Amino acid sequence: MGREGLNEGLALKLDIVIPIYNEQENLPELYRRLRDVCDQLDQTDFRVIYVNDGSRDRSLSIMLEQHRTDPRFTVLELSRNFGHQAAITAGMMHAEGHVVVFMDGDLQDPPEVIPDLVAGWKRGAQVVRAERRSRKEGGLRRLGFDAFHKVFAWVSDFPIPSETGIFGLVDKQALEELKKLPEKNRFFPGLRSWVGFEQGIVYYDRQERAGGEPKQSFSRLIKYALDAIFSFSYKPLKLMTLCGTLISAAGFCLACIFVIKRLAGLETAQTGFTTLVTLILFLGGVQLTAVGILGEYLARIYDEVKERPLYIVKKGYGVLHEKTGKNPEEKAEIEQ
């Protein structure tokens, strides 16, 4: 449906994809605020697609109760915890709305911004990013986020806006192109920018978690950052090549100096133990760093060639249960 369809009295179909992992404290408030916000949207039929990513608390039972109370709140249950990006992809593959909003379930992405995202689409944008004016995190996590955005902005070979996460909206055409991207180590904000189309921006203030502790561990955040860098940049490889070239050039120049001094009879015997150890450790460190960077790229290539599914759906409640594998377009019956 084009935007002109809204002027003809046709309802806009809005899907909201939310990955959920151990969010029992936030789900009741999320449910209330989503209903309040989306019920106020004119000519809009909305559907929430919760993706239960192996939650170990009462999150699944709370989501199922919400589904029984309001069938517009659907649940996609994965067979185990596959990770944040895999859960987003699972929800994306099941979304069928004219426009789709992606957001987290901890209420740091305020549901009240959704009307602004829809308004951005109505103004002509096919991809509407929610960009943070401010964020409430502090301490080590805040320093890590700030450092990542600065480093990523420098190393990325493709322009990807900083201060954006998964929160945003894509229309059906952009969604179909996102569904075609097969990589396993995913960085959704980068993929969303990569597909192009008319881009819009909505600014918002990122909130504190409504309840509970952050579910993304520090190690997972580091992996997420590395996925972003190695998926959208060849600069680490280029920097290692440049570093190797500069060290080789410096070594060649130093060797020439020693040869000239020996031929000129100017060389004096020196123990050189400290210098030798320092050079060996330095060159060894550079080599190991280069091997490590190559290993990061190689590990991601290995993930791709294994061709394992990114996620496995266990059950769907109110949403088609999509079979994973090589033919994701095949559908099973609705699991009630």
PDB file of N, CA and C in Angstrom, residues 58-117:
ATOM      1  N   ARG A  58       9.607 -15.382  33.894  1.00  0.00           N
ATOM      2  CA  ARG A  58       8.191 -15.519  33.570  1.00  0.00           C
ATOM      3  C   ARG A  58       7.798 -14.740  32.315  1.00  0.00           C
ATOM      4  N   SER A  59       8.766 -14.293  31.544  1.00  0.00           N
ATOM      5  CA  SER A  59       8.454 -13.457  30.377  1.00  0.00           C
ATOM      6  C   SER A  59       7.488 -14.151  29.425  1.00  0.00           C
ATOM      7  N   LEU A  60       7.727 -15.416  29.105  1.00  0.00           N
ATOM      8  CA  LEU A  60       6.875 -16.108  28.135  1.00  0.00           C
ATOM      9  C   LEU A  60       5.441 -16.205  28.629  1.00  0.00           C
ATOM     10  N   SER A  61       5.250 -16.576  29.887  1.00  0.00           N
ATOM     11  CA  SER A  61       3.883 -16.702  30.409  1.00  0.00           C
ATOM     12  C   SER A  61       3.182 -15.346  30.429  1.00  0.00           C
ATOM     13  N   ILE A  62       3.903 -14.279  30.717  1.00  0.00           N
ATOM     14  CA  ILE A  62       3.303 -12.947  30.696  1.00  0.00           C
ATOM     15  C   ILE A  62       2.904 -12.562  29.275  1.00  0.00           C
ATOM     16  N   MET A  63       3.770 -12.841  28.304  1.00  0.00           N
ATOM     17  CA  MET A  63       3.438 -12.524  26.911  1.00  0.00           C
ATOM     18  C   MET A  63       2.243 -13.330  26.418  1.00  0.00           C
ATOM     19  N   LEU A  64       2.157 -14.598  26.820  1.00  0.00           N
ATOM     20  CA  LEU A  64       1.023 -15.428  26.408  1.00  0.00           C
ATOM     21  C   LEU A  64      -0.278 -14.925  27.025  1.00  0.00           C
ATOM     22  N   GLU A  65      -0.211 -14.462  28.262  1.00  0.00           N
ATOM     23  CA  GLU A  65      -1.396 -13.894  28.886  1.00  0.00           C
ATOM     24  C   GLU A  65      -1.831 -12.623  28.156  1.00  0.00           C
ATOM     25  N   GLN A  66      -0.869 -11.793  27.759  1.00  0.00           N
ATOM     26  CA  GLN A  66      -1.193 -10.604  26.976  1.00  0.00           C
ATOM     27  C   GLN A  66      -1.814 -10.988  25.634  1.00  0.00           C
ATOM     28  N   HIS A  67      -1.315 -12.062  25.024  1.00  0.00           N
ATOM     29  CA  HIS A  67      -1.871 -12.527  23.747  1.00  0.00           C
ATOM     30  C   HIS A  67      -3.308 -12.987  23.919  1.00  0.00           C
ATOM     31  N   ARG A  68      -3.593 -13.673  25.026  1.00  0.00           N
ATOM     32  CA  ARG A  68      -4.968 -14.114  25.263  1.00  0.00           C
ATOM     33  C   ARG A  68      -5.890 -12.929  25.523  1.00  0.00           C
ATOM     34  N   THR A  69      -5.369 -11.915  26.192  1.00  0.00           N
ATOM     35  CA  THR A  69      -6.180 -10.721  26.465  1.00  0.00           C
ATOM     36  C   THR A  69      -6.394  -9.885  25.214  1.00  0.00           C
ATOM     37  N   ASP A  70      -5.348  -9.742  24.412  1.00  0.00           N
ATOM     38  CA  ASP A  70      -5.408  -8.920  23.202  1.00  0.00           C
ATOM     39  C   ASP A  70      -4.668  -9.671  22.097  1.00  0.00           C
ATOM     40  N   PRO A  71      -5.392 -10.285  21.132  1.00  0.00           N
ATOM     41  CA  PRO A  71      -4.741 -11.085  20.082  1.00  0.00           C
ATOM     42  C   PRO A  71      -3.794 -10.285  19.196  1.00  0.00           C
ATOM     43  N   ARG A  72      -3.832  -8.968  19.294  1.00  0.00           N
ATOM     44  CA  ARG A  72      -2.892  -8.168  18.503  1.00  0.00           C
ATOM     45  C   ARG A  72      -1.467  -8.305  19.026  1.00  0.00           C
ATOM     46  N   PHE A  73      -1.315  -8.802  20.231  1.00  0.00           N
ATOM     47  CA  PHE A  73       0.005  -9.071  20.806  1.00  0.00           C
ATOM     48  C   PHE A  73       0.339 -10.544  20.560  1.00  0.00           C
ATOM     49  N   THR A  74       1.189 -10.790  19.598  1.00  0.00           N
ATOM     50  CA  THR A  74       1.537 -12.153  19.212  1.00  0.00           C
ATOM     51  C   THR A  74       2.910 -12.514  19.760  1.00  0.00           C
ATOM     52  N   VAL A  75       3.199 -13.803  19.784  1.00  0.00           N
ATOM     53  CA  VAL A  75       4.444 -14.287  20.380  1.00  0.00           C
ATOM     54  C   VAL A  75       5.093 -15.291  19.445  1.00  0.00           C
ATOM     55  N   LEU A  76       6.371 -15.109  19.207  1.00  0.00           N
ATOM     56  CA  LEU A  76       7.188 -16.060  18.463  1.00  0.00           C
ATOM     57  C   LEU A  76       8.208 -16.620  19.449  1.00  0.00           C
ATOM     58  N   GLU A  77       8.125 -17.914  19.718  1.00  0.00           N
ATOM     59  CA  GLU A  77       8.998 -18.538  20.717  1.00  0.00           C
ATOM     60  C   GLU A  77      10.147 -19.265  20.024  1.00  0.00           C
ATOM     61  N   LEU A  78      11.384 -18.855  20.314  1.00  0.00           N
ATOM     62  CA  LEU A  78      12.545 -19.535  19.766  1.00  0.00           C
ATOM     63  C   LEU A  78      12.914 -20.728  20.643  1.00  0.00           C
ATOM     64  N   SER A  79      13.617 -21.686  20.058  1.00  0.00           N
ATOM     65  CA  SER A  79      13.901 -22.930  20.773  1.00  0.00           C
ATOM     66  C   SER A  79      14.922 -22.752  21.886  1.00  0.00           C
ATOM     67  N   ARG A  80      15.723 -21.686  21.829  1.00  0.00           N
ATOM     68  CA  ARG A  80      16.691 -21.367  22.882  1.00  0.00           C
ATOM     69  C   ARG A  80      17.098 -19.912  22.695  1.00  0.00           C
ATOM     70  N   ASN A  81      18.061 -19.473  23.498  1.00  0.00           N
ATOM     71  CA  ASN A  81      18.580 -18.117  23.357  1.00  0.00           C
ATOM     72  C   ASN A  81      19.583 -18.065  22.202  1.00  0.00           C
ATOM     73  N   PHE A  82      19.201 -17.373  21.128  1.00  0.00           N
ATOM     74  CA  PHE A  82      20.071 -17.242  19.958  1.00  0.00           C
ATOM     75  C   PHE A  82      20.756 -15.883  19.907  1.00  0.00           C
ATOM     76  N   GLY A  83      20.358 -14.953  20.755  1.00  0.00           N
ATOM     77  CA  GLY A  83      20.982 -13.641  20.753  1.00  0.00           C
ATOM     78  C   GLY A  83      20.073 -12.565  20.182  1.00  0.00           C
ATOM     79  N   HIS A  84      20.406 -11.343  20.537  1.00  0.00           N
ATOM     80  CA  HIS A  84      19.587 -10.175  20.209  1.00  0.00           C
ATOM     81  C   HIS A  84      19.346 -10.032  18.709  1.00  0.00           C
ATOM     82  N   GLN A  85      20.422 -10.089  17.912  1.00  0.00           N
ATOM     83  CA  GLN A  85      20.291  -9.877  16.479  1.00  0.00           C
ATOM     84  C   GLN A  85      19.529 -11.006  15.800  1.00  0.00           C
ATOM     85  N   ALA A  86      19.700 -12.227  16.265  1.00  0.00           N
ATOM     86  CA  ALA A  86      18.944 -13.349  15.709  1.00  0.00           C
ATOM     87  C   ALA A  86      17.458 -13.196  16.011  1.00  0.00           C
ATOM     88  N   ALA A  87      17.121 -12.737  17.219  1.00  0.00           N
ATOM     89  CA  ALA A  87      15.720 -12.537  17.585  1.00  0.00           C
ATOM     90  C   ALA A  87      15.091 -11.440  16.733  1.00  0.00           C
ATOM     91  N   ILE A  88      15.831 -10.370  16.481  1.00  0.00           N
ATOM     92  CA  ILE A  88      15.323  -9.308  15.607  1.00  0.00           C
ATOM     93  C   ILE A  88      15.050  -9.863  14.216  1.00  0.00           C
ATOM     94  N   THR A  89      15.976 -10.683  13.712  1.00  0.00           N
ATOM     95  CA  THR A  89      15.813 -11.257  12.385  1.00  0.00           C
ATOM     96  C   THR A  89      14.595 -12.174  12.331  1.00  0.00           C
ATOM     97  N   ALA A  90      14.381 -12.965  13.382  1.00  0.00           N
ATOM     98  CA  ALA A  90      13.209 -13.843  13.420  1.00  0.00           C
ATOM     99  C   ALA A  90      11.919 -13.028  13.332  1.00  0.00           C
ATOM    100  N   GLY A  91      11.842 -11.953  14.103  1.00  0.00           N
ATOM    101  CA  GLY A  91      10.659 -11.104  14.032  1.00  0.00           C
ATOM    102  C   GLY A  91      10.510 -10.450  12.671  1.00  0.00           C
ATOM    103  N   MET A  92      11.628 -10.012  12.104  1.00  0.00           N
ATOM    104  CA  MET A  92      11.602  -9.367  10.791  1.00  0.00           C
ATOM    105  C   MET A  92      11.073 -10.319   9.722  1.00  0.00           C
ATOM    106  N   MET A  93      11.496 -11.586   9.767  1.00  0.00           N
ATOM    107  CA  MET A  93      11.071 -12.546   8.762  1.00  0.00           C
ATOM    108  C   MET A  93       9.584 -12.859   8.852  1.00  0.00           C
ATOM    109  N   HIS A  94       8.970 -12.614  10.007  1.00  0.00           N
ATOM    110  CA  HIS A  94       7.548 -12.865  10.180  1.00  0.00           C
ATOM    111  C   HIS A  94       6.695 -11.609  10.038  1.00  0.00           C
ATOM    112  N   ALA A  95       7.331 -10.445   9.908  1.00  0.00           N
ATOM    113  CA  ALA A  95       6.582  -9.197   9.771  1.00  0.00           C
ATOM    114  C   ALA A  95       5.994  -9.089   8.372  1.00  0.00           C
ATOM    115  N   GLU A  96       4.766  -8.611   8.294  1.00  0.00           N
ATOM    116  CA  GLU A  96       4.081  -8.495   7.017  1.00  0.00           C
ATOM    117  C   GLU A  96       3.339  -7.168   6.879  1.00  0.00           C
ATOM    118  N   GLY A  97       3.590  -6.236   7.766  1.00  0.00           N
ATOM    119  CA  GLY A  97       2.879  -4.968   7.730  1.00  0.00           C
ATOM    120  C   GLY A  97       3.346  -4.058   6.607  1.00  0.00           C
ATOM    121  N   HIS A  98       2.575  -3.011   6.365  1.00  0.00           N
ATOM    122  CA  HIS A  98       2.998  -1.993   5.399  1.00  0.00           C
ATOM    123  C   HIS A  98       4.235  -1.259   5.916  1.00  0.00           C
ATOM    124  N   VAL A  99       4.297  -1.084   7.235  1.00  0.00           N
ATOM    125  CA  VAL A  99       5.485  -0.528   7.878  1.00  0.00           C
ATOM    126  C   VAL A  99       5.776  -1.369   9.115  1.00  0.00           C
ATOM    127  N   VAL A 100       7.071  -1.462   9.469  1.00  0.00           N
ATOM    128  CA  VAL A 100       7.486  -2.283  10.603  1.00  0.00           C
ATOM    129  C   VAL A 100       8.390  -1.450  11.505  1.00  0.00           C
ATOM    130  N   VAL A 101       8.077  -1.432  12.787  1.00  0.00           N
ATOM    131  CA  VAL A 101       8.898  -0.751  13.787  1.00  0.00           C
ATOM    132  C   VAL A 101       9.683  -1.799  14.561  1.00  0.00           C
ATOM    133  N   PHE A 102      10.969  -1.551  14.752  1.00  0.00           N
ATOM    134  CA  PHE A 102      11.827  -2.410  15.575  1.00  0.00           C
ATOM    135  C   PHE A 102      12.195  -1.637  16.837  1.00  0.00           C
ATOM    136  N   MET A 103      12.094  -2.298  17.985  1.00  0.00           N
ATOM    137  CA  MET A 103      12.437  -1.644  19.242  1.00  0.00           C
ATOM    138  C   MET A 103      12.787  -2.704  20.281  1.00  0.00           C
ATOM    139  N   ASP A 104      13.493  -2.280  21.339  1.00  0.00           N
ATOM    140  CA  ASP A 104      13.814  -3.168  22.450  1.00  0.00           C
ATOM    141  C   ASP A 104      12.671  -3.182  23.453  1.00  0.00           C
ATOM    142  N   GLY A 105      12.677  -4.203  24.310  1.00  0.00           N
ATOM    143  CA  GLY A 105      11.581  -4.378  25.251  1.00  0.00           C
ATOM    144  C   GLY A 105      11.842  -3.868  26.644  1.00  0.00           C
ATOM    145  N   ASP A 106      12.944  -3.125  26.847  1.00  0.00           N
ATOM    146  CA  ASP A 106      13.269  -2.653  28.196  1.00  0.00           C
ATOM    147  C   ASP A 106      12.770  -1.240  28.463  1.00  0.00           C
ATOM    148  N   LEU A 107      12.009  -0.678  27.503  1.00  0.00           N
ATOM    149  CA  LEU A 107      11.419   0.667  27.596  1.00  0.00           C
ATOM    150  C   LEU A 107      12.463   1.782  27.552  1.00  0.00           C
ATOM    151  N   GLN A 108      13.705   1.448  27.206  1.00  0.00           N
ATOM    152  CA  GLN A 108      14.652   2.517  26.898  1.00  0.00           C
ATOM    153  C   GLN A 108      14.303   3.169  25.567  1.00  0.00           C
ATOM    154  N   ASP A 109      13.661   2.398  24.690  1.00  0.00           N
ATOM    155  CA  ASP A 109      13.081   2.944  23.466  1.00  0.00           C
ATOM    156  C   ASP A 109      11.614   3.245  23.764  1.00  0.00           C
ATOM    157  N   PRO A 110      11.231   4.520  23.949  1.00  0.00           N
ATOM    158  CA  PRO A 110       9.866   4.837  24.391  1.00  0.00           C
ATOM    159  C   PRO A 110       8.842   4.546  23.291  1.00  0.00           C
ATOM    160  N   PRO A 111       7.780   3.789  23.595  1.00  0.00           N
ATOM    161  CA  PRO A 111       6.718   3.568  22.606  1.00  0.00           C
ATOM    162  C   PRO A 111       6.077   4.863  22.115  1.00  0.00           C
ATOM    163  N   GLU A 112       6.149   5.914  22.921  1.00  0.00           N
ATOM    164  CA  GLU A 112       5.535   7.183  22.542  1.00  0.00           C
ATOM    165  C   GLU A 112       6.189   7.825  21.315  1.00  0.00           C
ATOM    166  N   VAL A 113       7.342   7.312  20.887  1.00  0.00           N
ATOM    167  CA  VAL A 113       8.017   7.828  19.694  1.00  0.00           C
ATOM    168  C   VAL A 113       7.445   7.206  18.417  1.00  0.00           C
ATOM    169  N   ILE A 114       6.708   6.099  18.548  1.00  0.00           N
ATOM    170  CA  ILE A 114       6.190   5.394  17.366  1.00  0.00           C
ATOM    171  C   ILE A 114       5.356   6.314  16.465  1.00  0.00           C
ATOM    172  N   PRO A 115       4.436   7.146  16.990  1.00  0.00           N
ATOM    173  CA  PRO A 115       3.698   8.047  16.082  1.00  0.00           C
ATOM    174  C   PRO A 115       4.617   8.966  15.281  1.00  0.00           C
ATOM    175  N   ASP A 116       5.730   9.405  15.868  1.00  0.00           N
ATOM    176  CA  ASP A 116       6.680  10.246  15.131  1.00  0.00           C
ATOM    177  C   ASP A 116       7.343   9.456  14.008  1.00  0.00           C
ATOM    178  N   LEU A 117       7.634   8.185  14.258  1.00  0.00           N
ATOM    179  CA  LEU A 117       8.211   7.343  13.215  1.00  0.00           C
ATOM    180  C   LEU A 117       7.232   7.162  12.058  1.00  0.00           C
TER     181      LEU A 117
END
